[in-house]
Amino acid sequence: MTDWAWCSPWDGWGSALDNAAAESFNSLVKVEYIHRRPFAPRTEARLRIATWITGFYNPRRRHSAARGLPPEEFERIIAEARERHGQKDQTA
C-alpha cells in the first residue's frame, strides 16, 4: 500500500470521531428506546428496535435538521412549496 500513498480515514479502533453521526444515533436509540424497555432474546430486541426506527424514529420523530418537525411533515411542506413555485419532485 505504500506505492498508492493510501492512508486510513480512521483514527483507530473505538474512536467516536470516526463516525460522529452514527455514534450520536446509536446513543439516541439507547437513551430513547433500549434503556426504557426490557427485551428477552436478542432476536426480539433486534426486531423491536428496527420496528421503532422505521415506524417512529424515521417518519414521526422531530429532527433538528428538519427545523424541529417530523420528517413526513417537513417533506410535505417542501413538496407544497415546490408545487406553489411550479417545480416537480425530482426524487420520483
XYZ file of N, CA and C in Angstrom:
276
model
N 0.802 -1.198 0.000
C 0.000 0.000 0.000
C 0.847 1.265 0.000
N 2.089 1.143 0.233
C 2.927 2.341 0.249
C 3.050 2.958 -1.136
N 2.941 2.152 -2.193
C 3.018 2.679 -3.554
C 1.820 3.563 -3.902
N 0.709 3.364 -3.235
C -0.523 4.089 -3.555
C -0.712 5.324 -2.685
N 0.142 5.553 -1.759
C 0.027 6.694 -0.836
C -1.344 6.694 -0.161
N -1.743 5.539 0.282
C -3.045 5.357 0.909
C -2.942 5.607 2.396
N -3.938 6.261 2.956
C -3.977 6.416 4.408
C -5.390 6.133 4.892
N -5.488 5.624 6.071
C -6.772 5.265 6.658
C -7.545 6.510 7.084
N -8.866 6.535 6.827
C -9.668 7.673 7.281
C -10.004 7.601 8.770
N -9.624 6.514 9.441
C -9.953 6.329 10.844
C -8.772 6.642 11.747
N -9.082 7.134 12.919
C -8.047 7.427 13.909
C -7.589 6.173 14.641
N -8.367 5.139 14.584
C -8.057 3.906 15.289
C -9.344 3.270 15.788
N -9.251 2.064 16.298
C -10.435 1.351 16.755
C -11.075 2.060 17.936
N -12.380 2.203 17.878
C -13.115 2.738 19.008
C -13.139 4.243 19.120
N -12.729 4.953 18.107
C -12.739 6.409 18.163
C -14.103 6.941 17.747
N -14.748 7.681 18.624
C -16.066 8.240 18.323
C -15.985 9.307 17.242
N -14.812 9.867 17.021
C -14.665 10.901 15.995
C -14.720 10.330 14.586
N -14.559 9.021 14.453
C -14.590 8.396 13.137
C -15.937 8.581 12.461
N -16.987 8.393 13.206
C -18.319 8.495 12.624
C -19.249 9.098 13.660
N -19.160 10.379 13.838
C -19.912 11.067 14.885
C -21.415 10.925 14.700
N -21.884 10.938 13.459
C -23.323 10.820 13.224
C -23.842 9.458 13.677
N -23.113 8.396 13.370
C -23.529 7.056 13.784
C -23.472 6.913 15.299
N -22.432 7.448 15.910
C -22.318 7.386 17.368
C -23.465 8.144 18.031
N -23.819 9.289 17.489
C -24.918 10.084 18.031
C -26.237 9.335 17.901
N -26.470 8.724 16.740
C -27.696 7.960 16.515
C -27.773 6.771 17.460
N -26.676 6.027 17.595
C -26.671 4.872 18.497
C -26.972 5.290 19.931
N -26.410 6.394 20.358
C -26.674 6.903 21.703
C -28.141 7.265 21.872
N -28.699 7.926 20.877
C -30.102 8.322 20.933
C -31.018 7.100 21.023
N -30.745 6.072 20.218
C -31.556 4.849 20.249
C -31.487 4.210 21.633
N -30.311 4.183 22.229
C -30.172 3.604 23.566
C -30.961 4.392 24.599
N -30.830 5.711 24.571
C -31.491 6.554 25.575
C -33.004 6.565 25.397
N -33.472 6.730 24.160
C -34.903 6.883 23.927
C -35.665 5.570 23.830
N -34.976 4.468 23.537
C -35.724 3.224 23.349
C -35.180 2.043 24.142
N -33.938 1.699 23.958
C -33.408 0.460 24.531
C -33.437 0.453 26.055
N -32.975 1.512 26.693
C -32.891 1.534 28.155
C -34.253 1.680 28.831
N -35.289 1.923 28.078
C -36.635 2.092 28.647
C -37.486 0.835 28.571
N -36.969 -0.231 27.953
C -37.771 -1.428 27.749
C -36.963 -2.692 28.039
N -37.643 -3.697 28.555
C -36.959 -4.987 28.721
C -37.051 -5.798 27.424
N -36.006 -6.502 27.098
C -36.000 -7.378 25.933
C -35.597 -8.765 26.394
N -36.279 -9.777 25.870
C -35.941 -11.152 26.238
C -34.774 -11.634 25.372
N -35.040 -12.330 24.293
C -33.908 -12.765 23.468
C -33.409 -11.635 22.559
N -32.206 -11.803 22.083
C -31.585 -10.800 21.208
C -32.389 -10.601 19.923
N -32.984 -11.673 19.393
C -33.770 -11.541 18.158
C -34.979 -10.634 18.369
N -35.605 -10.727 19.547
C -36.731 -9.840 19.853
C -36.258 -8.392 19.914
N -35.130 -8.162 20.527
C -34.588 -6.803 20.623
C -34.320 -6.235 19.238
N -33.699 -7.010 18.382
C -33.407 -6.534 17.022
C -34.685 -6.175 16.274
N -35.684 -7.028 16.363
C -36.948 -6.783 15.662
C -37.645 -5.540 16.199
N -37.726 -5.424 17.519
C -38.427 -4.280 18.111
C -37.688 -2.964 17.871
N -36.369 -2.985 17.904
C -35.592 -1.768 17.635
C -35.757 -1.356 16.173
N -35.683 -2.312 15.258
C -35.867 -1.999 13.834
C -37.264 -1.453 13.573
N -38.264 -2.013 14.239
C -39.637 -1.529 14.087
C -39.765 -0.113 14.623
N -39.121 0.173 15.752
C -39.159 1.532 16.317
C -38.499 2.529 15.371
N -37.370 2.150 14.790
C -36.654 3.054 13.882
C -37.500 3.348 12.647
N -38.056 2.310 12.024
C -38.816 2.514 10.788
C -40.219 3.045 11.029
N -40.790 2.756 12.195
C -42.159 3.182 12.465
C -42.291 4.488 13.217
N -41.251 4.875 13.973
C -41.333 6.119 14.739
C -40.172 7.058 14.430
N -38.958 6.595 14.615
C -37.800 7.491 14.501
C -37.714 8.136 13.118
N -37.760 7.335 12.072
C -37.626 7.897 10.728
C -38.817 8.753 10.314
N -40.061 8.283 10.440
C -41.169 9.091 9.914
C -41.755 10.130 10.863
N -41.757 9.882 12.187
C -42.539 10.743 13.075
C -41.753 11.524 14.113
N -40.559 11.107 14.456
C -39.800 11.816 15.489
C -39.312 13.153 14.955
N -39.389 14.175 15.792
C -38.918 15.504 15.382
C -37.397 15.486 15.232
N -36.916 16.112 14.161
C -35.484 16.142 13.872
C -35.002 17.579 13.791
N -33.876 17.852 14.401
C -33.333 19.214 14.375
C -32.970 19.635 12.955
N -32.546 18.696 12.121
C -32.192 19.027 10.741
C -33.417 19.408 9.912
N -34.609 19.068 10.405
C -35.860 19.391 9.702
C -36.609 20.501 10.430
N -35.864 21.411 11.024
C -36.433 22.557 11.741
C -37.367 22.136 12.878
N -37.062 21.021 13.504
C -37.846 20.549 14.638
C -39.146 19.869 14.263
N -39.327 19.574 12.978
C -40.545 18.917 12.507
C -40.285 17.437 12.266
N -41.348 16.617 12.333
C -41.191 15.223 11.923
C -40.880 15.181 10.422
N -40.080 14.222 9.966
C -39.702 14.165 8.555
C -40.880 14.148 7.587
N -41.945 13.399 7.896
C -43.088 13.354 6.983
C -43.708 14.738 6.811
N -43.838 15.484 7.898
C -44.409 16.824 7.823
C -43.472 17.774 7.079
N -42.190 17.681 7.354
C -41.204 18.531 6.688
C -41.218 18.279 5.178
N -41.261 17.007 4.773
C -41.294 16.664 3.353
C -42.574 17.164 2.694
N -43.705 17.107 3.405
C -44.971 17.616 2.870
C -44.875 19.119 2.622
N -44.306 19.848 3.573
C -44.151 21.299 3.432
C -43.258 21.628 2.238
N -42.170 20.897 2.080
C -41.263 21.119 0.950
C -41.981 20.829 -0.367
N -42.741 19.727 -0.424
C -43.471 19.378 -1.651
C -44.504 20.449 -1.996
N -45.215 20.953 -0.988
C -46.195 22.013 -1.233
C -45.516 23.283 -1.734
N -44.376 23.618 -1.174
C -43.642 24.807 -1.616
C -43.176 24.643 -3.061
N -42.731 23.452 -3.416
C -42.306 23.198 -4.800
C -43.480 23.336 -5.759
N -44.636 22.798 -5.358
C -45.821 22.903 -6.209
C -46.223 24.356 -6.407
N -46.169 25.147 -5.349
C -46.519 26.563 -5.463
C -45.579 27.293 -6.404
N -44.350 26.850 -6.466
C -43.364 27.519 -7.306
C -43.201 26.833 -8.664
N -44.072 25.856 -8.946
C -44.062 25.200 -10.246
C -42.947 24.207 -10.462
N -42.373 23.695 -9.393
C -41.297 22.715 -9.517
C -41.859 21.321 -9.303
N -41.360 20.383 -10.054
C -41.753 18.987 -9.898
C -40.807 18.305 -8.923
N -41.301 17.232 -8.281
C -40.474 16.457 -7.355
C -39.396 15.730 -8.146
N -38.158 15.970 -7.841
C -37.037 15.385 -8.563
C -36.656 14.003 -8.046
N -37.223 13.562 -6.912
C -36.816 12.284 -6.323
C -37.583 11.110 -6.897
N -38.717 11.315 -7.515
C -39.547 10.209 -8.003
C -39.051 9.657 -9.311
